[in-house]
Coordinates of C-alpha atoms in Angstrom, one line a residue:
M241 CA 22.8 8.2 56.9
K242 CA 24.8 10.1 59.5
P243 CA 25.7 13.8 58.8
N244 CA 29.1 14.0 57.0
A245 CA 29.1 10.3 56.0
V246 CA 29.6 11.5 52.5
K247 CA 31.5 14.6 51.4
I248 CA 32.4 15.8 48.0
V249 CA 34.8 18.6 46.9
Q250 CA 35.6 19.9 43.4
I251 CA 39.2 19.9 42.3
N252 CA 39.4 23.6 41.6
N253 CA 42.1 24.7 44.0
E254 CA 45.9 24.7 43.3
I255 CA 46.1 21.9 45.9
T256 CA 43.4 19.5 46.9
A257 CA 44.5 17.3 49.8
K258 CA 43.3 14.5 52.2
Y259 CA 40.4 15.4 54.4
N260 CA 41.1 13.3 57.5
D261 CA 42.2 9.8 58.5
E262 CA 38.8 8.3 58.8
Y263 CA 37.5 8.7 55.2
F264 CA 38.3 6.7 52.0
A265 CA 38.8 9.0 49.0
V266 CA 37.6 8.5 45.5
C267 CA 39.4 10.9 43.2
W268 CA 38.0 11.5 39.7
I269 CA 40.7 13.5 37.9
K270 CA 39.9 15.3 34.6
E271 CA 42.3 17.5 32.5
E272 CA 44.5 20.2 33.8
V273 CA 45.7 18.2 36.8
K274 CA 49.5 18.3 37.0
N275 CA 49.9 15.2 39.2
I276 CA 48.7 13.3 42.3
E277 CA 51.2 12.7 45.1
I278 CA 50.6 9.6 47.2
N279 CA 52.8 8.8 50.1
H280 CA 55.5 11.2 48.6
I281 CA 55.4 9.5 45.2
L282 CA 54.3 11.5 42.2
Y283 CA 52.0 10.0 39.6
Q284 CA 51.7 12.0 36.4
N285 CA 49.6 11.6 33.2
V286 CA 46.6 10.9 35.4
S287 CA 43.9 12.6 33.4
N288 CA 40.6 10.7 33.0
S289 CA 41.4 8.5 36.0
I290 CA 39.7 7.4 39.2
F291 CA 41.9 6.7 42.2
F292 CA 40.6 4.7 45.2
L293 CA 42.6 5.7 48.3
D294 CA 42.6 4.0 51.7
P295 CA 42.6 6.3 54.7
K296 CA 46.2 5.2 55.5
Y297 CA 47.5 7.1 52.5
Q298 CA 48.8 10.6 52.5
W299 CA 48.0 12.4 49.3
K300 CA 47.5 15.7 47.5
I301 CA 46.4 16.7 43.9
S302 CA 48.2 19.5 42.1
N303 CA 46.0 21.4 39.7
N304 CA 47.6 23.4 36.8
N305 CA 44.5 25.5 36.1
H306 CA 42.5 26.1 39.3
T307 CA 40.1 28.5 37.7
T308 CA 38.0 25.5 36.4
N309 CA 36.7 22.3 37.9
S310 CA 39.2 19.5 37.1
G311 CA 37.3 16.7 38.8
Y312 CA 35.9 15.7 42.1
V313 CA 37.0 13.9 45.3
L314 CA 34.4 11.8 47.2
F315 CA 35.1 11.2 50.8
L316 CA 33.3 8.1 52.0
S317 CA 33.0 6.8 55.6
N318 CA 32.9 3.1 56.5
E319 CA 29.2 3.4 57.2
I320 CA 28.6 4.2 53.5
L321 CA 30.8 1.4 52.2
N322 CA 29.1 -1.1 54.4
N323 CA 25.6 0.0 53.4
P324 CA 23.7 -3.0 52.0
M325 CA 23.0 -1.2 48.7
L326 CA 26.8 -1.0 48.1
S327 CA 28.1 -4.1 49.9
N328 CA 27.3 -6.6 47.2
L329 CA 29.0 -4.7 44.3
H330 CA 31.9 -6.4 42.7
I331 CA 34.0 -3.3 43.4
N332 CA 33.8 -4.1 47.1
K333 CA 34.4 -7.8 46.5
V334 CA 37.8 -7.2 45.0
R335 CA 38.6 -5.1 48.1
L336 CA 39.8 -2.1 46.2
F337 CA 40.0 -0.1 49.4
N338 CA 42.0 -2.8 51.2
S339 CA 44.3 -4.2 48.6
G340 CA 47.6 -2.7 49.9
E341 CA 48.1 -1.3 46.4
I342 CA 46.9 2.0 44.8
P343 CA 43.9 1.0 42.6
L344 CA 42.8 3.1 39.7
F345 CA 40.5 3.0 36.7
K346 CA 41.2 4.6 33.3
L347 CA 37.8 5.6 31.9
S348 CA 36.7 5.9 28.3
P349 CA 35.4 9.3 27.2
G350 CA 31.8 8.1 27.1
I351 CA 31.9 6.8 30.6
E352 CA 33.6 10.0 31.7
K353 CA 30.6 12.1 30.8
R354 CA 28.3 9.9 32.8
I355 CA 30.6 9.9 35.8
Q356 CA 30.7 13.7 35.8
A357 CA 26.9 13.9 35.7
I358 CA 26.6 11.5 38.6
L359 CA 29.1 13.4 40.8
E360 CA 27.5 16.7 40.0
M361 CA 24.1 15.4 41.2
I362 CA 25.7 14.1 44.4
D363 CA 27.3 17.5 45.0
E364 CA 24.0 19.2 44.4
L365 CA 22.1 16.8 46.7
L366 CA 24.6 17.1 49.6
G367 CA 23.9 20.9 49.6
S368 CA 20.2 20.6 49.5
H369 CA 17.4 20.0 52.0
L370 CA 15.3 17.8 49.8
N371 CA 13.2 14.9 51.3
H372 CA 14.7 11.5 50.8
K373 CA 18.0 12.9 49.7
D374 CA 20.0 10.2 51.6
D375 CA 18.3 7.5 49.5
A376 CA 19.0 9.5 46.3
I377 CA 22.7 9.9 47.2
L378 CA 23.1 6.1 48.0
S379 CA 21.4 5.3 44.7
L380 CA 23.8 7.6 42.8
L381 CA 26.8 6.2 44.6
N382 CA 25.6 2.7 43.6
T383 CA 25.3 3.9 40.0
F384 CA 28.8 5.5 40.1
F385 CA 30.4 2.2 41.3
V386 CA 28.5 0.2 38.8
Y387 CA 29.9 2.3 36.0
C388 CA 33.4 2.1 37.4
D389 CA 33.3 -1.7 37.5
G390 CA 30.3 -2.9 35.5
Q391 CA 31.4 -1.2 32.3
C392 CA 34.4 -3.5 32.3
N393 CA 37.0 -0.7 32.7
I394 CA 39.8 -3.0 33.9
K395 CA 41.1 -2.4 37.4
S396 CA 44.8 -1.5 37.3
I397 CA 47.4 -0.8 39.9
A398 CA 49.4 2.5 39.9
S399 CA 53.0 1.9 39.0
N400 CA 52.7 -1.9 39.2
N401 CA 53.7 -3.8 36.1
N402 CA 54.5 -7.2 37.6
A403 CA 53.7 -10.4 35.8
K404 CA 50.8 -11.5 37.9
T405 CA 49.0 -8.1 37.6
N406 CA 49.4 -8.3 33.8
I407 CA 48.0 -11.8 33.8
V408 CA 44.9 -10.7 35.8
Y409 CA 44.5 -7.7 33.5
N410 CA 44.5 -9.9 30.4
F411 CA 42.2 -12.5 32.1
K412 CA 39.6 -9.8 32.8
K413 CA 39.8 -8.6 29.2
L414 CA 39.4 -12.2 27.9
V415 CA 36.3 -12.7 30.2
D416 CA 34.8 -9.6 28.8
K417 CA 35.4 -10.7 25.2
Y418 CA 34.6 -14.4 25.5
I419 CA 32.0 -14.7 28.2
F420 CA 29.4 -15.8 25.7
Q421 CA 31.5 -18.9 24.8
H422 CA 33.6 -19.7 27.9
H423 CA 32.3 -20.1 31.4
E424 CA 35.2 -22.2 33.0
V425 CA 38.5 -21.1 34.5
T426 CA 40.2 -23.8 32.5
D427 CA 39.1 -22.1 29.2
Y428 CA 40.7 -18.8 30.1
A429 CA 43.9 -20.5 31.5
S430 CA 44.2 -22.2 28.1
L431 CA 43.8 -18.9 26.3
L432 CA 46.5 -17.4 28.5
N433 CA 48.8 -20.5 28.1
I434 CA 49.1 -21.0 31.8
S435 CA 47.7 -23.6 34.2
P436 CA 44.4 -23.1 36.0
K437 CA 46.2 -23.4 39.3
Y438 CA 48.5 -20.5 38.4
L439 CA 45.6 -18.4 37.1
N440 CA 43.8 -18.9 40.4
E441 CA 46.9 -17.9 42.3
C442 CA 47.4 -14.7 40.3
V443 CA 43.7 -13.6 40.6
Q444 CA 43.6 -14.4 44.3
E445 CA 46.8 -12.5 45.0
V446 CA 45.9 -9.4 43.0
L447 CA 42.1 -9.2 43.5
S448 CA 41.5 -11.4 46.6
V449 CA 38.8 -13.3 44.8
K450 CA 38.7 -16.5 42.7
P451 CA 38.7 -16.3 38.9
K452 CA 35.4 -18.2 38.9
S453 CA 33.8 -15.3 40.9
I454 CA 34.8 -12.9 38.1
I455 CA 33.3 -15.1 35.4
I456 CA 30.0 -15.5 37.5
E457 CA 29.8 -11.8 38.1
Q458 CA 30.1 -11.1 34.4
L459 CA 27.5 -13.6 33.5
L460 CA 25.1 -12.2 36.1
M461 CA 25.7 -8.7 34.9
R462 CA 24.9 -9.7 31.2
S463 CA 21.9 -11.7 32.4
R464 CA 20.4 -8.9 34.4
Y465 CA 20.9 -6.4 31.5
S466 CA 19.2 -8.7 29.0
L467 CA 16.3 -9.5 31.3
K468 CA 15.7 -5.8 32.1
F469 CA 16.3 -4.1 28.8
S470 CA 15.5 -6.6 26.0
N471 CA 12.4 -8.3 24.8
K472 CA 14.3 -11.6 24.3
S473 CA 12.8 -14.7 26.0
V474 CA 14.5 -16.4 28.9
K475 CA 15.3 -19.2 26.4
E476 CA 16.9 -16.9 23.9
I477 CA 19.0 -15.2 26.6
S478 CA 20.2 -18.5 28.0
F479 CA 21.5 -19.7 24.7
E480 CA 22.9 -16.3 23.8
L481 CA 24.9 -16.4 27.1
G482 CA 26.3 -19.9 26.2
F483 CA 24.2 -22.0 28.7
S484 CA 23.4 -25.5 27.6
S485 CA 19.7 -25.2 28.4
P486 CA 17.2 -22.6 29.7
D487 CA 16.7 -24.8 32.8
Y488 CA 20.4 -24.7 33.6
F489 CA 20.5 -20.9 33.1
S490 CA 17.5 -20.5 35.5
Y491 CA 19.2 -22.8 38.1
F492 CA 22.5 -20.8 37.8
F493 CA 20.7 -17.4 38.0
K494 CA 18.5 -18.4 41.0
T495 CA 21.5 -20.0 42.8
H496 CA 23.5 -16.7 42.7
T497 CA 20.7 -14.1 43.0
G498 CA 18.0 -15.8 45.0
T499 CA 15.4 -15.2 42.4
S500 CA 14.5 -16.7 39.0
P501 CA 15.0 -14.9 35.7
S502 CA 11.3 -14.9 35.1
L503 CA 10.5 -13.3 38.5
L504 CA 13.2 -10.6 38.0
R505 CA 11.6 -9.7 34.7
K506 CA 8.2 -9.4 36.3
T507 CA 9.4 -7.1 39.0
N508 CA 10.8 -4.5 36.6

């Protein structure tokens, strides 16, 4: 990892602003922040949010109480975002950094504590001279992004309430709720009372991926978790996830991951 490929600053000044035009910015905002200004537009009520900002944006964060740490800003180079460890994450697949919108997450209090701990460790490592610190930083960044997306905190768009965005928001909530019963785009289109074609159009336009990709990603995430952290058999997991047979589950998993469920379990 090149020097300065990752930078992190605490939001503890009256104004925290863009670093330079080459870095993506990930702003985790806690309490005491008055607002964030992006391209001369003010966004208020932004506590407990994570903003993902493309280098093309001009931005600054105004802090009401700059005597305490009110969050962190991660500055990430293209080198980091293209690293193989991060490149396959769903958060990159939906092209959060290239959407043309201003993507954000609203995090639950439980996730907020974990996010803070991860960013504090990154901050500490960047200032250290420990062996293998680059590997540790990449691992923490991977965990950070997994928490942002994998915990099903729905991606939203700042100041964007158009109909298609709302449909995608509701689609992702339904996938989270019904993934054990429904694996097909047609199932979710029916729940939303729209056609599969229109659902596909909405998801493609807002997230730049197909709705089937979101369903598959959710199934893989649940599969990996059960295989790694439960004592259930592959057969039990397959039926719990709504697959018609263990053989079909194994075929699905190997097709999308390159390894079988049994082999993944053995390697943990």
